């Protein structure tokens, strides 16, 4: 790289920063504008491999011009699709530095500051989520990988207890591991089971109630039996926001010698909110927890946490050693010992920045606000003839149906997306289509909830009259 190339690269960084700030100002004020499709974007970018070098600022400007029509306004105040936080500007700023500093958190020596920041943020996470203070935390890409990492630690520990070294000897010939899981578990947990050779289909499914919570009596029946057992519970069902009855199932899991894992991608943040913490009572009795930063904590993507009560099991499943890597010193937290990868970006910086920005009180307010807006939106929608609230609202997620059949619900969701005042998606629940609302962005206010309710009612009336 010539010094000219370097200077040109810095100018490109400035251009990207200017555009990013202008974009966020615009999105904060705007509605969720319609967005170009993947196919249209493919056509916009389709080009042969460049044969010659390009000019950095021109490349960034080309990227902005071509991509902007296809950038979904997920950071806008009326985005209620999936469970998507806000990529808060403070978290983005910290994340920019993670990239600009070029820190590889593969080990303590290559990234001393980032490693230390991750250690401190890990302690803050345990405190705010009120989980055992000695637990280990791995910074991963999201809850999917967090579930995988936690289940790897679970697999290691339950097999170690019966004298099998799965890290060394693999699963072939190993004692069978029974896996219990609620009937309304998130699809990504099955991915973890698939990666770990535990089999996505080889599970014992535990019956759930109307909110998707495991029934304690069904759990009690399912946990009986011989051999190693892993039980998978959840905090925050994707459609209802409800959490399993940890107070009841955790002692049963303990008595059976099972490892209890909790998928708490977004729901675990309920621990931080005074009026919701009760729903999660007993969750701290589990052995491992998956949570996301890029949902309720509002960090930019990608950011999730694999939290394990027994750091030794966590390290056994994940640690990497090689002669060229510096050995861990004493109690120092080696960042690669808790995640599947060696080289990675310093994603803990966004976590540190968001916890520093909000503090305990700010996060409590954020979670409480999301729950209040969800409750108020659901009540206002249910007051409109033809709109049915599908289940009680207990957290930030809720579902409604329109009219008598799936077609009316799907048509209404399509109309809402076309009107683009707000973005809301559809899902299936108990065999029928629903509109699912997730209130998880820091940008969303009570007023955004009201505007959205009016837009949904208008869309439904149009569909009804058509
Ligand atoms: C309960 C639950 N588990 C796991 C996931 C997967 O999380 P991620 O997309 O961060 O990997 C989600 C995502 O919405 C979720 O809600």
GROMACS .gro file of C-alpha atoms and ligand atoms in nm:
model
  482
    1UNK     CA    1   0.000   0.000   0.000
    2UNK     CA    2   0.142   0.339  -0.096
    3UNK     CA    3   0.102   0.638   0.133
    4UNK     CA    4  -0.142   0.776  -0.125
    5UNK     CA    5  -0.349   0.457  -0.103
    6UNK     CA    6  -0.349   0.491   0.275
    7UNK     CA    7  -0.462   0.855   0.268
    8UNK     CA    8  -0.730   0.770   0.012
    9UNK     CA    9  -0.848   0.489   0.240
   10UNK     CA   10  -0.882   0.732   0.530
   11UNK     CA   11  -1.092   0.963   0.312
   12UNK     CA   12  -1.316   0.665   0.236
   13UNK     CA   13  -1.357   0.610   0.611
   14UNK     CA   14  -1.466   0.972   0.646
   15UNK     CA   15  -1.715   0.936   0.361
   16UNK     CA   16  -1.861   0.622   0.519
   17UNK     CA   17  -1.890   0.791   0.860
   18UNK     CA   18  -2.063   1.098   0.710
   19UNK     CA   19  -2.310   0.880   0.522
   20UNK     CA   20  -2.376   0.657   0.823
   21UNK     CA   21  -2.461   0.957   1.041
   22UNK     CA   22  -2.683   1.114   0.774
   23UNK     CA   23  -2.859   0.781   0.723
   24UNK     CA   24  -2.932   0.736   1.092
   25UNK     CA   25  -3.069   1.092   1.121
   26UNK     CA   26  -3.302   1.021   0.829
   27UNK     CA   27  -3.419   0.684   0.956
   28UNK     CA   28  -3.490   0.820   1.302
   29UNK     CA   29  -3.736   1.067   1.152
   30UNK     CA   30  -3.880   0.857   0.871
   31UNK     CA   31  -4.133   0.584   0.845
   32UNK     CA   32  -4.018   0.240   0.732
   33UNK     CA   33  -3.988   0.315   0.363
   34UNK     CA   34  -4.050   0.036   0.114
   35UNK     CA   35  -3.730  -0.139   0.028
   36UNK     CA   36  -3.591  -0.288  -0.292
   37UNK     CA   37  -3.597  -0.666  -0.319
   38UNK     CA   38  -3.300  -0.898  -0.309
   39UNK     CA   39  -3.342  -0.959  -0.685
   40UNK     CA   40  -3.335  -0.586  -0.757
   41UNK     CA   41  -3.026  -0.549  -0.542
   42UNK     CA   42  -2.857  -0.837  -0.720
   43UNK     CA   43  -2.919  -0.658  -1.049
   44UNK     CA   44  -2.780  -0.336  -0.899
   45UNK     CA   45  -2.456  -0.503  -0.793
   46UNK     CA   46  -2.412  -0.765  -1.062
   47UNK     CA   47  -2.078  -0.695  -1.232
   48UNK     CA   48  -1.771  -0.887  -1.345
   49UNK     CA   49  -1.476  -0.920  -1.106
   50UNK     CA   50  -1.277  -0.592  -1.133
   51UNK     CA   51  -0.947  -0.636  -1.315
   52UNK     CA   52  -0.786  -0.313  -1.191
   53UNK     CA   53  -0.778  -0.124  -0.858
   54UNK     CA   54  -1.046   0.130  -0.770
   55UNK     CA   55  -1.042   0.463  -0.589
   56UNK     CA   56  -1.148   0.416  -0.222
   57UNK     CA   57  -1.392   0.706  -0.180
   58UNK     CA   58  -1.550   0.629  -0.517
   59UNK     CA   59  -1.595   0.265  -0.405
   60UNK     CA   60  -1.770   0.370  -0.085
   61UNK     CA   61  -1.987   0.617  -0.274
   62UNK     CA   62  -2.076   0.347  -0.525
   63UNK     CA   63  -2.165   0.114  -0.238
   64UNK     CA   64  -2.389   0.377  -0.080
   65UNK     CA   65  -2.564   0.469  -0.404
   66UNK     CA   66  -2.629   0.115  -0.514
   67UNK     CA   67  -2.717  -0.031  -0.173
   68UNK     CA   68  -2.934   0.242  -0.021
   69UNK     CA   69  -3.259   0.141  -0.198
   70UNK     CA   70  -3.219  -0.208  -0.048
   71UNK     CA   71  -3.130  -0.108   0.309
   72UNK     CA   72  -3.418  -0.206   0.534
   73UNK     CA   73  -3.491   0.060   0.795
   74UNK     CA   74  -3.457  -0.184   1.085
   75UNK     CA   75  -3.320   0.092   1.308
   76UNK     CA   76  -3.630   0.307   1.260
   77UNK     CA   77  -3.877   0.368   1.543
   78UNK     CA   78  -4.159   0.166   1.393
   79UNK     CA   79  -3.981  -0.154   1.311
   80UNK     CA   80  -4.160  -0.442   1.483
   81UNK     CA   81  -4.040  -0.735   1.272
   82UNK     CA   82  -3.854  -1.036   1.415
   83UNK     CA   83  -3.675  -0.931   1.736
   84UNK     CA   84  -3.446  -0.657   1.622
   85UNK     CA   85  -3.285  -0.397   1.844
   86UNK     CA   86  -3.175  -0.057   1.735
   87UNK     CA   87  -2.799  -0.091   1.665
   88UNK     CA   88  -2.774   0.208   1.898
   89UNK     CA   89  -2.541   0.484   1.771
   90UNK     CA   90  -2.317   0.451   2.078
   91UNK     CA   91  -2.278   0.078   2.017
   92UNK     CA   92  -2.211   0.144   1.649
   93UNK     CA   93  -1.945   0.402   1.741
   94UNK     CA   94  -1.770   0.151   1.967
   95UNK     CA   95  -1.802  -0.109   1.694
   96UNK     CA   96  -1.640   0.124   1.441
   97UNK     CA   97  -1.342   0.146   1.673
   98UNK     CA   98  -1.331  -0.233   1.704
   99UNK     CA   99  -1.286  -0.245   1.326
  100UNK     CA  100  -1.067   0.063   1.293
  101UNK     CA  101  -0.830  -0.052   1.565
  102UNK     CA  102  -0.813  -0.388   1.386
  103UNK     CA  103  -0.808  -0.579   1.710
  104UNK     CA  104  -0.814  -0.958   1.693
  105UNK     CA  105  -0.944  -1.085   2.025
  106UNK     CA  106  -0.791  -1.425   1.963
  107UNK     CA  107  -0.574  -1.382   2.271
  108UNK     CA  108  -0.481  -1.144   2.550
  109UNK     CA  109  -0.152  -1.040   2.394
  110UNK     CA  110  -0.289  -0.952   2.052
  111UNK     CA  111  -0.566  -0.736   2.200
  112UNK     CA  112  -0.500  -0.637   2.564
  113UNK     CA  113  -0.750  -0.350   2.579
  114UNK     CA  114  -1.031  -0.534   2.401
  115UNK     CA  115  -0.972  -0.847   2.612
  116UNK     CA  116  -0.987  -0.645   2.933
  117UNK     CA  117  -1.300  -0.461   2.817
  118UNK     CA  118  -1.467  -0.797   2.743
  119UNK     CA  119  -1.376  -0.925   3.090
  120UNK     CA  120  -1.529  -0.620   3.257
  121UNK     CA  121  -1.840  -0.626   3.036
  122UNK     CA  122  -1.880  -0.999   3.112
  123UNK     CA  123  -1.894  -0.920   3.484
  124UNK     CA  124  -2.145  -0.641   3.419
  125UNK     CA  125  -2.360  -0.882   3.216
  126UNK     CA  126  -2.369  -1.136   3.499
  127UNK     CA  127  -2.466  -0.860   3.737
  128UNK     CA  128  -2.744  -0.707   3.529
  129UNK     CA  129  -2.887  -1.046   3.430
  130UNK     CA  130  -2.838  -1.158   3.791
  131UNK     CA  131  -2.666  -1.484   3.702
  132UNK     CA  132  -2.400  -1.665   3.907
  133UNK     CA  133  -2.106  -1.425   3.934
  134UNK     CA  134  -1.845  -1.693   3.870
  135UNK     CA  135  -1.997  -1.800   3.537
  136UNK     CA  136  -1.791  -1.769   3.218
  137UNK     CA  137  -1.905  -1.560   2.921
  138UNK     CA  138  -1.813  -1.614   2.556
  139UNK     CA  139  -1.876  -1.335   2.304
  140UNK     CA  140  -2.033  -1.497   1.999
  141UNK     CA  141  -2.223  -1.386   1.689
  142UNK     CA  142  -2.570  -1.430   1.836
  143UNK     CA  143  -2.799  -1.659   2.029
  144UNK     CA  144  -2.777  -1.937   1.769
  145UNK     CA  145  -2.406  -1.977   1.833
  146UNK     CA  146  -2.451  -1.905   2.204
  147UNK     CA  147  -2.692  -2.200   2.223
  148UNK     CA  148  -2.442  -2.415   2.035
  149UNK     CA  149  -2.154  -2.320   2.268
  150UNK     CA  150  -2.360  -2.376   2.582
  151UNK     CA  151  -2.483  -2.711   2.454
  152UNK     CA  152  -2.125  -2.810   2.371
  153UNK     CA  153  -2.032  -2.741   2.735
  154UNK     CA  154  -2.342  -2.938   2.842
  155UNK     CA  155  -2.248  -3.233   2.619
  156UNK     CA  156  -1.895  -3.229   2.755
  157UNK     CA  157  -2.002  -3.222   3.118
  158UNK     CA  158  -2.279  -3.482   3.112
  159UNK     CA  159  -2.049  -3.723   2.929
  160UNK     CA  160  -1.751  -3.648   3.154
  161UNK     CA  161  -1.968  -3.746   3.449
  162UNK     CA  162  -2.012  -4.094   3.299
  163UNK     CA  163  -1.645  -4.126   3.217
  164UNK     CA  164  -1.653  -4.032   2.849
  165UNK     CA  165  -1.417  -3.772   2.699
  166UNK     CA  166  -1.619  -3.638   2.407
  167UNK     CA  167  -1.360  -3.378   2.310
  168UNK     CA  168  -1.099  -3.650   2.258
  169UNK     CA  169  -1.310  -3.946   2.151
  170UNK     CA  170  -1.611  -3.792   1.979
  171UNK     CA  171  -1.963  -3.926   1.998
  172UNK     CA  172  -1.916  -4.257   1.819
  173UNK     CA  173  -1.949  -4.523   2.085
  174UNK     CA  174  -2.039  -4.269   2.354
  175UNK     CA  175  -2.321  -4.335   2.601
  176UNK     CA  176  -2.641  -4.189   2.450
  177UNK     CA  177  -2.736  -3.841   2.570
  178UNK     CA  178  -3.106  -3.772   2.620
  179UNK     CA  179  -3.215  -3.420   2.523
  180UNK     CA  180  -3.541  -3.271   2.653
  181UNK     CA  181  -3.685  -2.964   2.488
  182UNK     CA  182  -4.009  -2.766   2.505
  183UNK     CA  183  -4.254  -2.803   2.216
  184UNK     CA  184  -4.226  -2.430   2.142
  185UNK     CA  185  -3.847  -2.397   2.147
  186UNK     CA  186  -3.677  -2.170   1.895
  187UNK     CA  187  -3.569  -2.330   1.568
  188UNK     CA  188  -3.206  -2.230   1.617
  189UNK     CA  189  -3.163  -2.454   1.923
  190UNK     CA  190  -3.213  -2.749   1.691
  191UNK     CA  191  -2.925  -2.617   1.481
  192UNK     CA  192  -2.703  -2.643   1.788
  193UNK     CA  193  -2.814  -3.002   1.842
  194UNK     CA  194  -2.742  -3.074   1.476
  195UNK     CA  195  -2.388  -2.930   1.488
  196UNK     CA  196  -2.311  -3.125   1.806
  197UNK     CA  197  -2.413  -3.464   1.674
  198UNK     CA  198  -2.693  -3.480   1.929
  199UNK     CA  199  -2.949  -3.486   1.650
  200UNK     CA  200  -3.221  -3.231   1.590
  201UNK     CA  201  -3.481  -3.511   1.574
  202UNK     CA  202  -3.347  -3.721   1.860
  203UNK     CA  203  -3.516  -3.513   2.128
  204UNK     CA  204  -3.785  -3.575   2.386
  205UNK     CA  205  -4.044  -3.303   2.333
  206UNK     CA  206  -4.205  -3.160   2.645
  207UNK     CA  207  -4.565  -3.044   2.617
  208UNK     CA  208  -4.629  -2.671   2.657
  209UNK     CA  209  -4.920  -2.450   2.764
  210UNK     CA  210  -5.107  -2.179   2.570
  211UNK     CA  211  -4.813  -1.940   2.606
  212UNK     CA  212  -4.554  -2.195   2.498
  213UNK     CA  213  -4.421  -2.267   2.848
  214UNK     CA  214  -4.322  -2.623   2.939
  215UNK     CA  215  -4.574  -2.788   3.169
  216UNK     CA  216  -4.395  -2.888   3.490
  217UNK     CA  217  -4.581  -3.220   3.511
  218UNK     CA  218  -4.476  -3.307   3.154
  219UNK     CA  219  -4.120  -3.202   3.231
  220UNK     CA  220  -4.119  -3.420   3.541
  221UNK     CA  221  -4.232  -3.725   3.341
  222UNK     CA  222  -3.985  -3.661   3.060
  223UNK     CA  223  -3.680  -3.615   3.282
  224UNK     CA  224  -3.716  -3.961   3.440
  225UNK     CA  225  -3.475  -4.218   3.305
  226UNK     CA  226  -3.118  -4.337   3.300
  227UNK     CA  227  -2.802  -4.184   3.161
  228UNK     CA  228  -2.678  -3.837   3.071
  229UNK     CA  229  -2.950  -3.575   3.018
  230UNK     CA  230  -2.957  -3.221   2.884
  231UNK     CA  231  -3.278  -3.020   2.933
  232UNK     CA  232  -3.332  -2.713   2.717
  233UNK     CA  233  -3.563  -2.441   2.846
  234UNK     CA  234  -3.627  -2.090   2.725
  235UNK     CA  235  -3.667  -1.738   2.856
  236UNK     CA  236  -3.879  -1.550   2.603
  237UNK     CA  237  -4.077  -1.758   2.355
  238UNK     CA  238  -4.043  -1.593   2.013
  239UNK     CA  239  -4.420  -1.551   1.962
  240UNK     CA  240  -4.549  -1.494   2.314
  241UNK     CA  241  -4.244  -1.370   2.509
  242UNK     CA  242  -4.328  -1.618   2.787
  243UNK     CA  243  -4.065  -1.802   2.990
  244UNK     CA  244  -4.057  -2.157   3.122
  245UNK     CA  245  -4.140  -2.207   3.493
  246UNK     CA  246  -3.777  -2.223   3.604
  247UNK     CA  247  -3.860  -2.231   3.973
  248UNK     CA  248  -4.040  -2.558   3.919
  249UNK     CA  249  -3.830  -2.728   3.653
  250UNK     CA  250  -3.480  -2.635   3.772
  251UNK     CA  251  -3.501  -2.845   4.094
  252UNK     CA  252  -3.635  -3.140   3.890
  253UNK     CA  253  -3.345  -3.108   3.647
  254UNK     CA  254  -3.100  -3.091   3.935
  255UNK     CA  255  -3.251  -3.396   4.105
  256UNK     CA  256  -3.218  -3.591   3.780
  257UNK     CA  257  -2.853  -3.487   3.739
  258UNK     CA  258  -2.942  -3.308   3.415
  259UNK     CA  259  -2.770  -3.005   3.268
  260UNK     CA  260  -3.030  -2.729   3.232
  261UNK     CA  261  -2.971  -2.485   2.949
  262UNK     CA  262  -3.178  -2.171   2.890
  263UNK     CA  263  -3.221  -2.006   2.551
  264UNK     CA  264  -3.280  -1.647   2.660
  265UNK     CA  265  -3.197  -1.464   2.338
  266UNK     CA  266  -3.412  -1.163   2.425
  267UNK     CA  267  -3.622  -1.281   2.721
  268UNK     CA  268  -3.333  -1.303   2.964
  269UNK     CA  269  -3.325  -0.923   2.961
  270UNK     CA  270  -3.652  -0.937   3.153
  271UNK     CA  271  -3.426  -1.000   3.454
  272UNK     CA  272  -3.323  -0.636   3.435
  273UNK     CA  273  -3.678  -0.499   3.463
  274UNK     CA  274  -3.845  -0.489   3.806
  275UNK     CA  275  -4.196  -0.574   3.683
  276UNK     CA  276  -4.078  -0.866   3.465
  277UNK     CA  277  -3.807  -1.028   3.678
  278UNK     CA  278  -4.068  -1.239   3.859
  279UNK     CA  279  -4.148  -1.427   3.536
  280UNK     CA  280  -3.788  -1.542   3.529
  281UNK     CA  281  -3.758  -1.643   3.892
  282UNK     CA  282  -3.528  -1.941   3.930
  283UNK     CA  283  -3.359  -1.897   3.592
  284UNK     CA  284  -3.029  -1.849   3.775
  285UNK     CA  285  -3.049  -2.214   3.888
  286UNK     CA  286  -2.971  -2.329   3.533
  287UNK     CA  287  -2.626  -2.441   3.414
  288UNK     CA  288  -2.599  -2.228   3.102
  289UNK     CA  289  -2.771  -1.938   2.929
  290UNK     CA  290  -2.771  -1.796   2.576
  291UNK     CA  291  -2.851  -1.427   2.533
  292UNK     CA  292  -2.819  -1.167   2.264
  293UNK     CA  293  -2.667  -0.821   2.270
  294UNK     CA  294  -2.812  -0.730   1.933
  295UNK     CA  295  -3.170  -0.760   2.051
  296UNK     CA  296  -3.272  -0.583   2.372
  297UNK     CA  297  -2.927  -0.448   2.461
  298UNK     CA  298  -2.933  -0.263   2.126
  299UNK     CA  299  -2.574  -0.345   2.025
  300UNK     CA  300  -2.501  -0.362   1.654
  301UNK     CA  301  -2.496  -0.705   1.490
  302UNK     CA  302  -2.327  -0.948   1.555
  303UNK     CA  303  -2.332  -0.988   1.930
  304UNK     CA  304  -2.443  -1.272   2.156
  305UNK     CA  305  -2.333  -1.426   2.485
  306UNK     CA  306  -2.271  -1.789   2.580
  307UNK     CA  307  -2.283  -1.799   2.959
  308UNK     CA  308  -2.184  -2.113   3.150
  309UNK     CA  309  -2.198  -2.170   3.526
  310UNK     CA  310  -1.898  -2.405   3.520
  311UNK     CA  311  -1.613  -2.229   3.337
  312UNK     CA  312  -1.416  -2.553   3.329
  313UNK     CA  313  -1.684  -2.727   3.119
  314UNK     CA  314  -1.702  -2.419   2.896
  315UNK     CA  315  -1.325  -2.418   2.839
  316UNK     CA  316  -1.310  -2.794   2.788
  317UNK     CA  317  -1.559  -2.763   2.504
  318UNK     CA  318  -1.408  -2.454   2.338
  319UNK     CA  319  -1.045  -2.380   2.431
  320UNK     CA  320  -0.786  -2.383   2.155
  321UNK     CA  321  -0.416  -2.439   2.221
  322UNK     CA  322  -0.120  -2.403   1.987
  323UNK     CA  323   0.249  -2.349   2.043
  324UNK     CA  324   0.244  -2.001   1.890
  325UNK     CA  325  -0.037  -1.879   2.114
  326UNK     CA  326   0.062  -1.731   2.449
  327UNK     CA  327  -0.047  -1.957   2.738
  328UNK     CA  328  -0.313  -1.818   2.971
  329UNK     CA  329  -0.166  -1.676   3.291
  330UNK     CA  330  -0.331  -1.783   3.615
  331UNK     CA  331  -0.686  -1.657   3.645
  332UNK     CA  332  -0.670  -1.440   3.332
  333UNK     CA  333  -0.969  -1.478   3.107
  334UNK     CA  334  -0.844  -1.600   2.768
  335UNK     CA  335  -1.108  -1.469   2.523
  336UNK     CA  336  -1.082  -1.755   2.271
  337UNK     CA  337  -1.139  -2.020   2.540
  338UNK     CA  338  -1.514  -1.955   2.542
  339UNK     CA  339  -1.601  -1.930   2.172
  340UNK     CA  340  -1.568  -2.155   1.868
  341UNK     CA  341  -1.335  -1.927   1.674
  342UNK     CA  342  -0.979  -1.808   1.732
  343UNK     CA  343  -0.956  -1.485   1.528
  344UNK     CA  344  -1.252  -1.258   1.571
  345UNK     CA  345  -1.348  -0.895   1.597
  346UNK     CA  346  -1.378  -0.725   1.934
  347UNK     CA  347  -1.754  -0.755   1.956
  348UNK     CA  348  -1.741  -0.699   2.331
  349UNK     CA  349  -1.673  -0.330   2.271
  350UNK     CA  350  -2.033  -0.271   2.165
  351UNK     CA  351  -2.153  -0.460   2.473
  352UNK     CA  352  -1.935  -0.252   2.704
  353UNK     CA  353  -2.050   0.070   2.538
  354UNK     CA  354  -2.420  -0.014   2.565
  355UNK     CA  355  -2.398  -0.123   2.929
  356UNK     CA  356  -2.195   0.192   2.999
  357UNK     CA  357  -2.450   0.406   2.815
  358UNK     CA  358  -2.765   0.269   2.976
  359UNK     CA  359  -2.654   0.151   3.315
  360UNK     CA  360  -2.887  -0.060   3.524
  361UNK     CA  361  -3.162   0.204   3.535
  362UNK     CA  362  -3.153   0.268   3.161
  363UNK     CA  363  -3.186  -0.098   3.073
  364UNK     CA  364  -3.471  -0.142   3.320
  365UNK     CA  365  -3.651   0.153   3.156
  366UNK     CA  366  -3.585   0.017   2.806
  367UNK     CA  367  -3.727  -0.325   2.886
  368UNK     CA  368  -4.023  -0.185   3.080
  369UNK     CA  369  -4.102   0.054   2.796
  370UNK     CA  370  -4.098  -0.224   2.535
  371UNK     CA  371  -4.335  -0.433   2.748
  372UNK     CA  372  -4.568  -0.139   2.812
  373UNK     CA  373  -4.585  -0.042   2.445
  374UNK     CA  374  -4.654  -0.404   2.348
  375UNK     CA  375  -4.933  -0.430   2.606
  376UNK     CA  376  -5.093  -0.101   2.499
  377UNK     CA  377  -5.069  -0.181   2.129
  378UNK     CA  378  -5.224  -0.523   2.182
  379UNK     CA  379  -5.512  -0.379   2.386
  380UNK     CA  380  -5.582  -0.106   2.129
  381UNK     CA  381  -5.578  -0.354   1.840
  382UNK     CA  382  -5.802  -0.600   2.020
  383UNK     CA  383  -6.061  -0.323   2.061
  384UNK     CA  384  -6.110  -0.312   1.683
  385UNK     CA  385  -6.383  -0.546   1.551
  386UNK     CA  386  -6.234  -0.841   1.364
  387UNK     CA  387  -5.893  -0.824   1.533
  388UNK     CA  388  -5.824  -1.100   1.784
  389UNK     CA  389  -5.544  -1.102   2.038
  390UNK     CA  390  -5.408  -1.456   2.023
  391UNK     CA  391  -5.249  -1.484   2.368
  392UNK     CA  392  -5.204  -1.280   2.682
  393UNK     CA  393  -4.921  -1.024   2.655
  394UNK     CA  394  -4.657  -1.098   2.917
  395UNK     CA  395  -4.345  -0.934   2.774
  396UNK     CA  396  -4.266  -0.749   2.450
  397UNK     CA  397  -4.397  -0.996   2.189
  398UNK     CA  398  -4.759  -1.043   2.090
  399UNK     CA  399  -4.974  -1.189   1.815
  400UNK     CA  400  -5.302  -1.088   1.657
  401UNK     CA  401  -5.523  -1.242   1.390
  402UNK     CA  402  -5.750  -1.065   1.146
  403UNK     CA  403  -6.094  -1.191   1.043
  404UNK     CA  404  -6.181  -1.556   1.021
  405UNK     CA  405  -5.909  -1.708   0.810
  406UNK     CA  406  -5.537  -1.705   0.741
  407UNK     CA  407  -5.588  -1.522   0.412
  408UNK     CA  408  -5.723  -1.212   0.589
  409UNK     CA  409  -5.427  -1.208   0.829
  410UNK     CA  410  -5.172  -1.247   0.552
  411UNK     CA  411  -5.345  -0.983   0.338
  412UNK     CA  412  -5.343  -0.738   0.628
  413UNK     CA  413  -4.974  -0.794   0.699
  414UNK     CA  414  -4.902  -0.740   0.329
  415UNK     CA  415  -5.105  -0.419   0.333
  416UNK     CA  416  -4.920  -0.292   0.643
  417UNK     CA  417  -4.585  -0.357   0.479
  418UNK     CA  418  -4.698  -0.184   0.159
  419UNK     CA  419  -4.825   0.120   0.353
  420UNK     CA  420  -4.480   0.132   0.518
  421UNK     CA  421  -4.583   0.333   0.824
  422UNK     CA  422  -4.446   0.043   1.026
  423UNK     CA  423  -4.287  -0.292   0.953
  424UNK     CA  424  -4.451  -0.600   1.105
  425UNK     CA  425  -4.422  -0.962   0.993
  426UNK     CA  426  -4.626  -1.281   0.999
  427UNK     CA  427  -4.563  -1.616   1.166
  428UNK     CA  428  -4.753  -1.933   1.239
  429UNK     CA  429  -4.876  -2.031   1.583
  430UNK     CA  430  -5.068  -2.347   1.664
  431UNK     CA  431  -5.114  -2.411   1.292
  432UNK     CA  432  -5.256  -2.072   1.196
  433UNK     CA  433  -5.109  -1.750   1.059
  434UNK     CA  434  -5.074  -1.455   1.292
  435UNK     CA  435  -4.927  -1.107   1.274
  436UNK     CA  436  -4.640  -1.104   1.524
  437UNK     CA  437  -4.530  -0.780   1.684
  438UNK     CA  438  -4.196  -0.745   1.858
  439UNK     CA  439  -4.124  -0.428   2.052
  440UNK     CA  440  -3.751  -0.442   2.103
  441UNK     CA  441  -3.602  -0.121   1.964
  442UNK     CA  442  -3.477   0.163   2.183
  443UNK     CA  443  -3.606   0.402   1.917
  444UNK     CA  444  -3.971   0.307   1.968
  445UNK     CA  445  -4.185   0.539   2.179
  446UNK     CA  446  -4.543   0.513   2.305
  447UNK     CA  447  -4.638   0.752   2.026
  448UNK     CA  448  -4.486   0.517   1.765
  449UNK     CA  449  -4.704   0.245   1.914
  450UNK     CA  450  -5.013   0.463   1.866
  451UNK     CA  451  -4.923   0.557   1.508
  452UNK     CA  452  -4.867   0.190   1.430
  453UNK     CA  453  -5.197   0.081   1.580
  454UNK     CA  454  -5.377   0.338   1.361
  455UNK     CA  455  -5.189   0.210   1.053
  456UNK     CA  456  -5.272  -0.153   1.132
  457UNK     CA  457  -5.640  -0.075   1.188
  458UNK     CA  458  -5.650   0.120   0.859
  459UNK     CA  459  -5.486  -0.169   0.674
  460UNK     CA  460  -5.730  -0.418   0.825
  461UNK     CA  461  -6.032  -0.204   0.730
  462UNK     CA  462  -5.905  -0.187   0.372
  463UNK     CA  463  -5.866  -0.565   0.359
  464UNK     CA  464  -6.207  -0.617   0.517
  465UNK     CA  465  -6.380  -0.389   0.268
  466UNK     CA  466  -6.200  -0.530  -0.037
  467LIG     C1  467  -3.560  -1.742   2.160
  467LIG     C2  468  -3.459  -1.722   2.052
  467LIG     N1  469  -3.353  -1.805   2.044
  467LIG     C3  470  -3.259  -1.793   1.949
  467LIG     C4  471  -3.268  -1.693   1.855
  467LIG     C5  472  -3.161  -1.681   1.751
  467LIG     O1  473  -3.085  -1.567   1.776
  467LIG     P1  474  -2.979  -1.507   1.674
  467LIG     O2  475  -3.058  -1.471   1.553
  467LIG     O3  476  -2.920  -1.391   1.746
  467LIG     O4  477  -2.877  -1.612   1.644
  467LIG     C6  478  -3.376  -1.604   1.858
  467LIG     C7  479  -3.391  -1.499   1.756
  467LIG     O5  480  -3.489  -1.429   1.749
  467LIG     C8  481  -3.472  -1.618   1.961
  467LIG     O6  482  -3.576  -1.534   1.971
   0.00000   0.00000   0.00000
